[in-house]
Short mmCIF file of C-alpha atoms in Angstrom, two decimals:
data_model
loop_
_atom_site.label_atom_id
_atom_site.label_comp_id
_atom_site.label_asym_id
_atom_site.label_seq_id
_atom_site.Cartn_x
_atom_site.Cartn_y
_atom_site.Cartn_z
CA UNK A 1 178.87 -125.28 174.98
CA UNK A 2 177.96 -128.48 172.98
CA UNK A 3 174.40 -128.62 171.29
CA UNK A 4 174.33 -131.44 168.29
CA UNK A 5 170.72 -131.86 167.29
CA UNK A 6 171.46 -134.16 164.62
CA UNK A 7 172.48 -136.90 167.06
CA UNK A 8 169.18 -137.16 168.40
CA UNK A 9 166.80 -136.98 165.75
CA UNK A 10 166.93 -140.64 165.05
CA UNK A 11 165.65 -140.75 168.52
CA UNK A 12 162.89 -138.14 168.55
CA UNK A 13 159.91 -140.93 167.37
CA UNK A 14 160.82 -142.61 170.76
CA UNK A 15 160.81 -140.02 173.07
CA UNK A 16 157.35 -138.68 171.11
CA UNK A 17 156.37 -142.38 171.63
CA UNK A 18 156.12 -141.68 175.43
CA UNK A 19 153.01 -139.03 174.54
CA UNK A 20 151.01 -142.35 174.52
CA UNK A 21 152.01 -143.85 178.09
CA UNK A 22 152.01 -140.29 179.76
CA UNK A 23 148.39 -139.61 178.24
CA UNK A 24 147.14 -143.14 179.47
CA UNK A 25 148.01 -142.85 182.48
CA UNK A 26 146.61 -139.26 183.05
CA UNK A 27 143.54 -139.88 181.35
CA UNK A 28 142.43 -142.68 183.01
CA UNK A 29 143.96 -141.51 186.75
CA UNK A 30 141.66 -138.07 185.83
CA UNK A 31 138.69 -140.48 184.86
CA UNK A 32 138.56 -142.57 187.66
CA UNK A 33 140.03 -140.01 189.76
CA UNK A 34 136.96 -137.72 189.04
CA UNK A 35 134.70 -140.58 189.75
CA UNK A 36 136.02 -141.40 193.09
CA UNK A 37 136.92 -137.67 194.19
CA UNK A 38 132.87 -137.24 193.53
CA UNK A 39 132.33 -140.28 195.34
CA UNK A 40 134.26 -138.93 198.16
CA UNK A 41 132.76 -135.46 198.02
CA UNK A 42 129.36 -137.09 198.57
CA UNK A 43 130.47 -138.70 201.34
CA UNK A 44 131.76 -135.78 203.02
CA UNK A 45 128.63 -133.97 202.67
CA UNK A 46 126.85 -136.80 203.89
CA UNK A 47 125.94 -137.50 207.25
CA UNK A 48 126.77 -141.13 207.72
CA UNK A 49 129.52 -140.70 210.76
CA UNK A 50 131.49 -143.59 209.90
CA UNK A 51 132.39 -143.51 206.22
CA UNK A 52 132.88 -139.31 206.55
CA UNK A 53 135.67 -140.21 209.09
CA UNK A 54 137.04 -142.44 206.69
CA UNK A 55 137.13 -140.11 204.05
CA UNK A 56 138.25 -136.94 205.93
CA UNK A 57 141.41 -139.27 206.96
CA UNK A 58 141.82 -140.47 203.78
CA UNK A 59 142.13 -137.51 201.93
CA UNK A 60 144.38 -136.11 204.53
CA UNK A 61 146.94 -139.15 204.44
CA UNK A 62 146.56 -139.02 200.45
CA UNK A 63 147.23 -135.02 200.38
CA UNK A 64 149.72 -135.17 203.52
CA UNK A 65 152.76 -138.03 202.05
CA UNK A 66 154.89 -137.36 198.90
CA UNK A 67 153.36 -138.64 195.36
CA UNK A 68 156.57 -140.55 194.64
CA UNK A 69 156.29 -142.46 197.85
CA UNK A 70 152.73 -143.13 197.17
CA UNK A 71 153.36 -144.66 193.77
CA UNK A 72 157.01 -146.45 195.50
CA UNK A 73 154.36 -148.02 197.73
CA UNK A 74 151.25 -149.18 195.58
CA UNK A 75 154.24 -150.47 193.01
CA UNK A 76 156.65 -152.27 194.96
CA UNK A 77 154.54 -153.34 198.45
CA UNK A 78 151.58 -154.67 196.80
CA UNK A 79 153.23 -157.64 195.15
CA UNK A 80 154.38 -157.78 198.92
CA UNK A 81 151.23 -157.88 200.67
CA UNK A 82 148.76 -159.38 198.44
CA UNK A 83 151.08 -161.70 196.56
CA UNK A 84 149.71 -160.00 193.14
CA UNK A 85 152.19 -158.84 190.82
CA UNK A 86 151.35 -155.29 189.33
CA UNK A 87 152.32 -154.30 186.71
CA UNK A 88 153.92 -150.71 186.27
CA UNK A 89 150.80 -149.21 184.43
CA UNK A 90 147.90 -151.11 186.55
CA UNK A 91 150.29 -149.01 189.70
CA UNK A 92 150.97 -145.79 188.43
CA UNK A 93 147.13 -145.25 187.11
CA UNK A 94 145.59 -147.29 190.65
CA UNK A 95 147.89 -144.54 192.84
CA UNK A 96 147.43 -141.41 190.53
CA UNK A 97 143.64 -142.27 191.12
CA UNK A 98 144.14 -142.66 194.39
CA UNK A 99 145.49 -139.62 194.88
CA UNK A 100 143.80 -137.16 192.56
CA UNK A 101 140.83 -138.59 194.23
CA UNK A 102 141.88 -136.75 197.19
CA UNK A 103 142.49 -133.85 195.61
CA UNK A 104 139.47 -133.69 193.22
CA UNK A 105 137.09 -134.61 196.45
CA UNK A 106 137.97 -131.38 198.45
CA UNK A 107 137.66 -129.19 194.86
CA UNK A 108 133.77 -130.89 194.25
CA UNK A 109 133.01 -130.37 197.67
CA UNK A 110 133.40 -126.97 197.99
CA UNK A 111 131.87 -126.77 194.50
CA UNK A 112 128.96 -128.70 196.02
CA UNK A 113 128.96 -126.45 199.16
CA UNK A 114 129.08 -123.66 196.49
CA UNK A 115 125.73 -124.22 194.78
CA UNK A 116 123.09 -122.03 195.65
CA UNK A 117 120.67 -123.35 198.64
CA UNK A 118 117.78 -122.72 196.33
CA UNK A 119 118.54 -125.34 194.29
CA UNK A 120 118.11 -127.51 197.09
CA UNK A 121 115.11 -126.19 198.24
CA UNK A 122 113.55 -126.09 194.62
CA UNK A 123 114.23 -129.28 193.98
CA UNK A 124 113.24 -131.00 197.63
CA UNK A 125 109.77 -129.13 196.92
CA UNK A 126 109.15 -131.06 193.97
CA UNK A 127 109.85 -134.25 195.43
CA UNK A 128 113.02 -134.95 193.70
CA UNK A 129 114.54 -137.90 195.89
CA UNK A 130 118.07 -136.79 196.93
CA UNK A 131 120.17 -138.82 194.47
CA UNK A 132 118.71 -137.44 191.33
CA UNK A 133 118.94 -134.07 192.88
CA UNK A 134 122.43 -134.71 192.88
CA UNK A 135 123.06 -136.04 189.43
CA UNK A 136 120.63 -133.75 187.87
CA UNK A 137 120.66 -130.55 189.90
CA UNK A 138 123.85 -130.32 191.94
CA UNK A 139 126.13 -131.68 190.45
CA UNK A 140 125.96 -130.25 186.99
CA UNK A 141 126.45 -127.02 188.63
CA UNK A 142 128.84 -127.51 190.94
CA UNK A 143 131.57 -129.20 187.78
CA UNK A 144 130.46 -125.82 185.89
CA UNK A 145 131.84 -124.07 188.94
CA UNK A 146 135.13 -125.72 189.72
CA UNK A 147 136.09 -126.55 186.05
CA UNK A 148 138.74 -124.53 185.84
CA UNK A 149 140.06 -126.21 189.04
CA UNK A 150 138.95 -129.20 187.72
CA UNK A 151 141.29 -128.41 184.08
CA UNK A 152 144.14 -127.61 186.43
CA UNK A 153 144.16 -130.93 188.34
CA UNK A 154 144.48 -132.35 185.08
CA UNK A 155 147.46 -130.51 184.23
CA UNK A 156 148.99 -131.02 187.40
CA UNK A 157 148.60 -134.92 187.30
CA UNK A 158 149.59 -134.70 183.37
CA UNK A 159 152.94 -133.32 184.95
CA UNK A 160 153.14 -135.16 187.87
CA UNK A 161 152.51 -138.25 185.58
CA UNK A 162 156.53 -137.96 184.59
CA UNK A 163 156.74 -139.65 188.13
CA UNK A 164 156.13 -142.84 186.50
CA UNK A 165 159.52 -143.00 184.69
CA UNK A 166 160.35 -143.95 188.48
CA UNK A 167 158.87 -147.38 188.36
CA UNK A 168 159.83 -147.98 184.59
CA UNK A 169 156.69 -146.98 182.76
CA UNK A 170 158.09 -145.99 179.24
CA UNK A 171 156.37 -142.62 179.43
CA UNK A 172 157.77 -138.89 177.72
CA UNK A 173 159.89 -138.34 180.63
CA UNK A 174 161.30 -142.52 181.11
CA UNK A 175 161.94 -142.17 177.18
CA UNK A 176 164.12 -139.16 177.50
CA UNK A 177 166.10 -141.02 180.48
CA UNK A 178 166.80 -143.75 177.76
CA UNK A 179 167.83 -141.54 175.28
CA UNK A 180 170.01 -139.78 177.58
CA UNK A 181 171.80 -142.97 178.52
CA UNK A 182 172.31 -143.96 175.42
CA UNK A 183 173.66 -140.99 173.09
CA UNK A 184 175.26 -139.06 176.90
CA UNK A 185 173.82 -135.79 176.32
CA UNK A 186 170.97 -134.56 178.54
CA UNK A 187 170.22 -131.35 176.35
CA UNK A 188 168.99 -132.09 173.54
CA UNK A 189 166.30 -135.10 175.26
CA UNK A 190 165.10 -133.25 178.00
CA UNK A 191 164.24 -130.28 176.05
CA UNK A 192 162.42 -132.00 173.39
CA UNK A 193 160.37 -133.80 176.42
CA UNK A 194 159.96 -130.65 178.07
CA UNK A 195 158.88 -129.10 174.90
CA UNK A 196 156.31 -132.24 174.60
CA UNK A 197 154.58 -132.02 178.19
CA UNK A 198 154.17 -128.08 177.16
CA UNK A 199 152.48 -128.32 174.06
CA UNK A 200 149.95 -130.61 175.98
CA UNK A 201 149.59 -128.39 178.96
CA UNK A 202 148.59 -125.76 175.79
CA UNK A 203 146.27 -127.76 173.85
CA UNK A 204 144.31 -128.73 177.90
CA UNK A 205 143.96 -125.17 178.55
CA UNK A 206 142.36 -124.52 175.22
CA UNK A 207 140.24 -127.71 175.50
CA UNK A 208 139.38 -126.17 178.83
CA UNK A 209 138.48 -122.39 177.19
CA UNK A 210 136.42 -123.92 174.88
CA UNK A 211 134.55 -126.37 177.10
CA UNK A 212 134.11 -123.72 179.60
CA UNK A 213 132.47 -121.38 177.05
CA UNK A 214 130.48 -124.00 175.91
CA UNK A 215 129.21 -124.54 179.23
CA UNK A 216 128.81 -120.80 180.30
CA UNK A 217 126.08 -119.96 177.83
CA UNK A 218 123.45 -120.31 180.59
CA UNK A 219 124.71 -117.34 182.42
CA UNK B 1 92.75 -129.61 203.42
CA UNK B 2 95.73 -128.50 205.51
CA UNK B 3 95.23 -128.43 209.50
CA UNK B 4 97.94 -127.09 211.69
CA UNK B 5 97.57 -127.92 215.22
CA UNK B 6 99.72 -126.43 217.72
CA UNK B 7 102.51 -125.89 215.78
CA UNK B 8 105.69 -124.19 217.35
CA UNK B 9 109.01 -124.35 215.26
CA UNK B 10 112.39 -123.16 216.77
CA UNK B 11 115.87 -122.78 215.85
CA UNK B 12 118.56 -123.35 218.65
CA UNK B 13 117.32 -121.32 221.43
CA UNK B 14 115.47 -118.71 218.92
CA UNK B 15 111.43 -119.07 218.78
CA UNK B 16 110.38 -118.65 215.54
CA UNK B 17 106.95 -120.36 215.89
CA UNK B 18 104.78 -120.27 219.15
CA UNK B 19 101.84 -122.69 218.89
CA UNK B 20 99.76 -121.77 215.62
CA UNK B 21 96.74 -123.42 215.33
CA UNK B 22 94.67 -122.46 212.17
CA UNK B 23 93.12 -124.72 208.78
CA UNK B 24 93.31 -123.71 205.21
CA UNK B 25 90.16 -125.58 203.43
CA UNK B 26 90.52 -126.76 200.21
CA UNK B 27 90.20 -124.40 197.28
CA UNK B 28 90.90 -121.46 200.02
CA UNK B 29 92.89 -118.80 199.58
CA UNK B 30 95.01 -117.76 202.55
CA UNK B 31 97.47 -114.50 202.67
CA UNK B 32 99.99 -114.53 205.21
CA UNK B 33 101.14 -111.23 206.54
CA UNK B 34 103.32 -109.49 208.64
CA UNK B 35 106.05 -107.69 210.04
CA UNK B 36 109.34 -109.26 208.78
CA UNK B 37 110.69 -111.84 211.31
CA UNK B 38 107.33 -112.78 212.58
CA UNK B 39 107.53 -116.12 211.43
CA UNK B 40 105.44 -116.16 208.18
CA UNK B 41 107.95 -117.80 205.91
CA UNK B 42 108.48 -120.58 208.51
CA UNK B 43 105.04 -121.22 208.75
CA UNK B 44 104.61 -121.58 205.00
CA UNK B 45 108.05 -123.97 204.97
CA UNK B 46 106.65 -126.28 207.85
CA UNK B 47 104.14 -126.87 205.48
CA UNK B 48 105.85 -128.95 202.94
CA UNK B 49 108.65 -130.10 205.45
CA UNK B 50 111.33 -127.97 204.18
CA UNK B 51 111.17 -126.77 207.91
CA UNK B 52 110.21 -129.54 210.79
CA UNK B 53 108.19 -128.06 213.28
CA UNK B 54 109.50 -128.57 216.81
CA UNK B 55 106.16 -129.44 218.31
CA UNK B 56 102.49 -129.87 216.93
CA UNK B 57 101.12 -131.52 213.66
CA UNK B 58 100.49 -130.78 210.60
CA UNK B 59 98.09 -132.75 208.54
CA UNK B 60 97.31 -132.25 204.83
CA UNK B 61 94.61 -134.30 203.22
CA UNK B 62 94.25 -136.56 206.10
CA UNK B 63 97.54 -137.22 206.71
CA UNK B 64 99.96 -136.46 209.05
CA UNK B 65 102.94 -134.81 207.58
CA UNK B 66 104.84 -134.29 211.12
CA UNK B 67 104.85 -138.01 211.76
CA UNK B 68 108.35 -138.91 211.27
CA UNK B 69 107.23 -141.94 209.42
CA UNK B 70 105.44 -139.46 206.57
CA UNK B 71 106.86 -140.43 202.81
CA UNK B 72 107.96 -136.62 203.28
CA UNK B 73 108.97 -136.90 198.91
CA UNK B 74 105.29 -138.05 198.41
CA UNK B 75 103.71 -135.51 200.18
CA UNK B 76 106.02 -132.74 198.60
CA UNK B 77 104.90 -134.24 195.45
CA UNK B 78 101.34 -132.90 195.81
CA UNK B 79 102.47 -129.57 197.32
CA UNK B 80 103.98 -127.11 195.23
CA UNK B 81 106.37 -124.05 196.21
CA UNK B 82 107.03 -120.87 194.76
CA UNK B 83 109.93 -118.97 196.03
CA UNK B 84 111.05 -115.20 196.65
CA UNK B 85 114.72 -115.79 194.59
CA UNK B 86 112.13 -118.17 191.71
CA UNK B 87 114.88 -120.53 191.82
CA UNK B 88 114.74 -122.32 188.60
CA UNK B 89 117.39 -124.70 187.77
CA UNK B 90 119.98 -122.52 185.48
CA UNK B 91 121.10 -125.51 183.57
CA UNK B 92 118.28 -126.40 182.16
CA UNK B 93 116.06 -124.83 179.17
CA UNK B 94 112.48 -123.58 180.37
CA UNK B 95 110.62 -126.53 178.89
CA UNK B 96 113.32 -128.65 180.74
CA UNK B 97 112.34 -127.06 183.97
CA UNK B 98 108.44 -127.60 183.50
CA UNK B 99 109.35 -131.46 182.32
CA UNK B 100 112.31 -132.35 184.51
CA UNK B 101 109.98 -133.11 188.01
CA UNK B 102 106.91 -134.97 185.95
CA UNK B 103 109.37 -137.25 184.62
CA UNK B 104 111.95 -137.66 186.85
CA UNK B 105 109.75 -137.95 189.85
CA UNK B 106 105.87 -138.68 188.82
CA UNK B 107 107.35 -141.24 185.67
CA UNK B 108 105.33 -139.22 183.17
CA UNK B 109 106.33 -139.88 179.64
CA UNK B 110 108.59 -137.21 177.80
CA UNK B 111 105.78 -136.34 175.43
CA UNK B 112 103.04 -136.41 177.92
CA UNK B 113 104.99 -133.87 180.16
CA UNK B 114 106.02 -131.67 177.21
CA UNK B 115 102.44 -131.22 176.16
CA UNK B 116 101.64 -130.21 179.68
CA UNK B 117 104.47 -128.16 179.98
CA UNK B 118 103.58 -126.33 176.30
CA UNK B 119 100.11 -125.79 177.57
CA UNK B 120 101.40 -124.34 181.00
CA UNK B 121 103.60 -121.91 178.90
CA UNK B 122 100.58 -120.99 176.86
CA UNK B 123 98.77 -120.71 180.40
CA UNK B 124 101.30 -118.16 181.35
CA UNK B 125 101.95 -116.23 178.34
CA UNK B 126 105.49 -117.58 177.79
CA UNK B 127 104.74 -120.10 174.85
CA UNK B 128 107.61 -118.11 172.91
CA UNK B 129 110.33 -118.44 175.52
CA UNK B 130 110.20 -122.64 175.63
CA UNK B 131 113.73 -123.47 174.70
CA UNK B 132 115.42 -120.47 176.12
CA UNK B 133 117.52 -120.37 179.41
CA UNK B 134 116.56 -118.75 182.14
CA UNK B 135 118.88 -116.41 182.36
CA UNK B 136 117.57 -114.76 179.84
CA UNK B 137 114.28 -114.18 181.02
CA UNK B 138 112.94 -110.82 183.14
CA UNK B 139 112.55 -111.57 186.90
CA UNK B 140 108.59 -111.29 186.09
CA UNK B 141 109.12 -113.83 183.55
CA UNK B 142 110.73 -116.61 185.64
CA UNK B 143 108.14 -116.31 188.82
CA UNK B 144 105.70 -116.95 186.34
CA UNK B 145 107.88 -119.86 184.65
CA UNK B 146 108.53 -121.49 188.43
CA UNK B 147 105.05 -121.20 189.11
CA UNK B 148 104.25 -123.34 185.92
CA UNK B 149 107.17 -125.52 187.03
CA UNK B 150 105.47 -126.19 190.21
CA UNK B 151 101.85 -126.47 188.61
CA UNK B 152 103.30 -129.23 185.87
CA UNK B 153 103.31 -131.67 189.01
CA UNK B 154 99.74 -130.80 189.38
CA UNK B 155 99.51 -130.16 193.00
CA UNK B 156 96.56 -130.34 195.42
CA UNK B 157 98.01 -127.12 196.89
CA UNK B 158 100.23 -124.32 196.22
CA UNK B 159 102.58 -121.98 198.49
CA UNK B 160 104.02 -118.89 197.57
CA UNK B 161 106.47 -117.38 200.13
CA UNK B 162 106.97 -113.91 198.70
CA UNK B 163 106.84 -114.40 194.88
CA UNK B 164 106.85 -110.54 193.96
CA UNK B 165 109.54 -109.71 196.68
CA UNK B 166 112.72 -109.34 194.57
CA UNK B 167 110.58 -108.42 191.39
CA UNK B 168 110.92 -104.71 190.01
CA UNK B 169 107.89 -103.12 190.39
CA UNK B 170 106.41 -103.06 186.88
CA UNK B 171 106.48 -106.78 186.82
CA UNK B 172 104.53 -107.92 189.77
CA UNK B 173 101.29 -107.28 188.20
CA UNK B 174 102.05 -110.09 185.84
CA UNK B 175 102.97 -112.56 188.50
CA UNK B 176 100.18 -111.55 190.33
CA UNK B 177 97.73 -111.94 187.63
CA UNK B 178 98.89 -115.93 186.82
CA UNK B 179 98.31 -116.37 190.67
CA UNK B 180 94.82 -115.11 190.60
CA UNK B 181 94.18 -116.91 187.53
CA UNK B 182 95.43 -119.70 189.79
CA UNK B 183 92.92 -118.75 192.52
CA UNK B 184 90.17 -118.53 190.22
CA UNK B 185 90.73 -121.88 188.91
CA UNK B 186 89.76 -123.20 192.71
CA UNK B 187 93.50 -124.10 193.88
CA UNK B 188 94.01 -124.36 197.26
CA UNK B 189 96.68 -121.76 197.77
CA UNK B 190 98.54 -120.21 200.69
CA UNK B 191 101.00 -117.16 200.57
CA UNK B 192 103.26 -115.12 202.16
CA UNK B 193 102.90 -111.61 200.92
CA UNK B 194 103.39 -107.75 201.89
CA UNK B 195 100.64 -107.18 198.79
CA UNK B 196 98.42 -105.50 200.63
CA UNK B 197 95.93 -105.07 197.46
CA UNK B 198 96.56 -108.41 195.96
CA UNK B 199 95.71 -109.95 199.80
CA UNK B 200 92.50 -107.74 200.22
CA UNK B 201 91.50 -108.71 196.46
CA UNK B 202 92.32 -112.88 196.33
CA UNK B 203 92.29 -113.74 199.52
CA UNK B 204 89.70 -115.86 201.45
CA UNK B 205 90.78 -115.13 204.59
CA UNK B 206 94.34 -113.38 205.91
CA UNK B 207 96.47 -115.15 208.58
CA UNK B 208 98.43 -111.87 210.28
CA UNK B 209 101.74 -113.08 212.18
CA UNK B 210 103.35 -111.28 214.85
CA UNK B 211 106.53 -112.03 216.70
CA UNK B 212 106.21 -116.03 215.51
CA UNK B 213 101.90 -115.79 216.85
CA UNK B 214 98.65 -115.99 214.85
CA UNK B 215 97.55 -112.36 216.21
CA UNK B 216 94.32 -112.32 213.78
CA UNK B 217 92.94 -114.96 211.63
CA UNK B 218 89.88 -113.64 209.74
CA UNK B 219 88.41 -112.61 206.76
CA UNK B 220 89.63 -110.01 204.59
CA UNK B 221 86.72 -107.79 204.61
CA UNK B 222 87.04 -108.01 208.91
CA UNK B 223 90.75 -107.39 208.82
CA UNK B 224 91.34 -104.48 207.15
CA UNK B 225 88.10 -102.84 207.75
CA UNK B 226 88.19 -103.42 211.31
CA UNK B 227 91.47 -105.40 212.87
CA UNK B 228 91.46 -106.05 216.15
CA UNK B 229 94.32 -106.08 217.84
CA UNK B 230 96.95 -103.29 218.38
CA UNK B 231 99.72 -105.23 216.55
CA UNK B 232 97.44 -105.34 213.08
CA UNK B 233 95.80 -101.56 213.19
CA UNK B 234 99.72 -100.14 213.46
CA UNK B 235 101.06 -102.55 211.01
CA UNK B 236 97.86 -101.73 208.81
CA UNK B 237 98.82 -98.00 209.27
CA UNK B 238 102.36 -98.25 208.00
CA UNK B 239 101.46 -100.70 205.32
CA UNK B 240 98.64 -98.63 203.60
#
C-alpha cells in the first residue's frame, strides 16, 4: 500500500472548488424542485381530470427511469430537438428539478393528505377562498410535517448531484476525476471528495434539527 | 332568518336526513338534540354548506343557499361555526387566529381587526393569552378562543355543533357561559348539544332529531315538561 498525501495537496483548493458547482446545482434543483413538486401536489389533490392524469404519469415516468439517463437525455437530446444548445449547468439543474419534483410532489401530498380535516372545515367556515387556505392554512402545516422528508430529499439530490461530473459540470466529484487523471492515484482524491459531500450531509442535518425545532414550538 | 324546507341529505345509499322542514328566526336560539347518529350534526353542516343537502332548500336571509349558483364563500362569511375538536389553526398565535379571516377574507385593516380581536379576547376573558399558541391553552380556553375567532367576522348567525363535547368537565361551564353571553346579546344561534341544562336554560325552542327526522320541534318549557312522542320521553329518561 501507497498513500502520499503530499502529492495532492497542491490540488486540494480545486477539488474544494467543486463545493460551489455541487451546491448550485442542489440548491437551486431543491428550490425549484420544491416549487414544482408543490405545484404538482396541488394538482393531484385537485379534481381537474386532465392535468391529474398528467401528473400521476409524470411522476411515475420521472420516479420509474434511471437519474443518469434522465440528465444523458435533457443534456445531450435537447440541443437535438429544439436546436438550443444547453449548457451543462442550465441541464443538470432543469433535470434535477425535474426530477425531485417528482419526488417532492408525492412527499407534500401525503403531507397535504396528512393535515387534519378540521383545518379544512375551519377554514371553509370562515369563508377563506381555497387558495389562501392553501398558502395560509395547509400548507404551512403540511412542510412542518414532512420536513424531515423534505431535509432528506435534499441530501439525497446533494449526493445524487455528483451525477453531474457525467456531463462535465466541474462539480466535487468531476474535480476529483481531474485530479485523479492527472497525479494517477484515486486514493487520496476520492477520499478528500468523499470527506467533502459528508461534512455537508452533517452541517444539512443540523440545519434541519435546528429548523425543525424552530418550527415545533407550536406543539 | 334561516328556513329549511324539505331538506333530506344522504351519503351513498345511507339516509342521514329525511325531509326536515323547520325556521330558526333571527335572534332565536335553537338546541338541537338527540340520540347520536340521528342526524343533528348534518343538519347543522347543511347549514353553512359544509354538507350539500341532497334535496330541499335552505334559505338564510332571503337567499337561497342550496342554489348551486349561491356565492357559497359569501354566505359562509356571515355564518360562523364552532366545532366539537375547536379547531384553531396551530400555526398561528391566538390574536393571529381572531385577525387572520377579517383580513384575509373581509379586507379589514391589520389594526382595525386587532382592535376587534383585543376586545373579543377581553369579551372572553382571555386578554392575557393574545400572543400565545394554542397549544398551550386548556381545551375550555380554545372553544372560547374559536368562538371569538368566528365572532371577529361578525356573523348574522352562529352554529355550534357540540362545543363542550371533548371538553373535561370542569371547563364547560366557561364555554357555556361566553355562549349565553352570546345569546343574550340577541345572536341568532343554533346548536347541537347533549346539555340538557344549558338547552332547557338558553334555548328558544329545541329541535329533537331522531333516526335523521324532526320528531318534536317546540318550546323548551313544552319539551321537557311534556314531550310528545315516545322517541323524546325515553331519550328524556336516559338523558336526565
Amino acid at each position: 500500500m501507497s498513500l502520499d498525501f503530499a502529492q495532492i495537496v497542491p490540488y486540494i483548493p480545486f477539488i474544494v472548488n467543486g463545493i460551489k458547482v455541487t451546491l448550485q446545482v442542489t440548491l437551486l434543483s431543491v428550490v425549484f424542485g420544491f416549487i414544482w413538486g408543490s405545484l404538482l401536489a396541488l394538482i393531484k389533490i385537485s379534481n381537474i381530470r386532465l392535468l391529474k392524469g398528467f401528473a400521476v404519469a409524470y411522476t411515475s415516468v420521472f420516479r420509474g427511469t434511471p437519474l443518469i439517463l434522465q440528465l444523458t437525455f435533457v443534456y445531450f437530446a435537447t440541443p437535438q430537438i429544439t436546436g438550443y444548445n444547453i449548457s451543462a449547468f442550465e441541464a443538470a439543474v432543469l433535470t434535477f428539478t425535474l426530477n425531485s419534483g417528482a419526488y417532492i410532489s408525492e412527499t407534500i401530498r401525503g403531507g397535504i393528505m396528512a393535515v387534519d380535516k378540521g383545518q379544512w372545515e375551519a377554514a371553509k367556515a370562515l369563508g377563506v377562498p381555497y387558495r389562501k387556505m392553501m398558502t395560509d392554512i395547509i400548507l404551512p402545516q403540511a412542510v412542518k410535517n414532512i420536513l424531515p422528508a423534505l431535509v432528506n430529499e435534499t441530501i439525497a439530490l446533494l449526493k445524487e448531484s455528483a451525477l453531474v461530473s457525467t456531463i462535465g459540470l466541474a462539480d466535487i466529484m468531476q474535480n476529483a476525476n481531474i485530479v485523479k487523471g492527472t497525479i494517477f492515484r484515486y486514493f487520496e482524491p476520492y477520499l478528500l471528495a468523499g470527506l467533502l459531500y459528508y461534512v455537508m450531509v452533517m452541517l444539512l442535518t443540523w440545519v434541519a434539527r435546528v429548523l425543525e425545532r424552530r418550527m415545533r414550538r407550536s406543539d | 332568518m334561516i328556513k329549511i324546507q324539505n331538506v333530506s341529505k344522504s351519503f351513498g345509499s345511507l339516509d342521514v336526513l329525511h325531509d326536515i322542514s323547520t325556521e330558526i328566526g333571527r335572534g332565536d336560539v335553537v338546541a338541537i338534540i338527540g340520540p347520536s347518529g340521528s342526524g343533528k350534526s348534518t343538519l347543522l353542516r347543511c347549514m353553512n354548506l359544509l354538507e350539500t343537502p341532497t334535496k330541499g332548500t335552505i334559505v338564510i336571509d332571503g337567499q337561497a343557499i342550496t342554489d348551486p349558483k349561491a356565492d357559497v364563500m359569501r354566505i359562509r362569511q356571515k355564518i360562523g361555526m364552532v366545532f366539537q375538536h375547536f379547531h384553531l389553526f396551530p400555526h398561528m398565535s391566538v390574536l393571529d387566529n381572531l385577525t387572520y379571516a377579517p383580513v384575509k377574507v373581509k379586507g379589514l385593516s391589520k389594526a382595525a381587526a386587532e382592535a376587534k380581536a383585543r376586545e373579543l379576547l377581553a369579551r372572553i376573558g382571555l386578554s392575557n393569552k393574545a400572543d400565545v399558541f394554542p397549544n398551550r391553552l386548556s381545551g375550555g380556553q380554545k372553544q372560547r378562543v374559536a368562538i371569538a375567532r368566528s365572532l371577529a367576522m361578525e356573523p348574522q348567525i352562529m352554529l355550534f355543533d357540540e362545543p363542550t363535547s371533548a371538553l373535561d368537565p370542569e371547563m364547560v361551564k366557561e364555554v357555556l357561559d361566553v355562549m349565553k353571553g352570546l345569546a343574550d346579546t340577541g345572536m341568532t344561534m343554533a346548536i347541537v348539544t347533549h346539555e340538557m341544562n344549558f338547552a332547557r336554560e338558553v334555548a328558544d325552542r329545541i329541535c329533537f332529531l331522531d333516526g335523521g327526522r324532526l320528531v318534536e320541534d317546540a318550546p323548551p318549557s313544552e319539551f321537557f315538561v311534556n314531550p310528545k312522542s315516545e322517541r323524546a320521553k325515553q331519550f328524556l329518561e336516559k338523558m336526565l
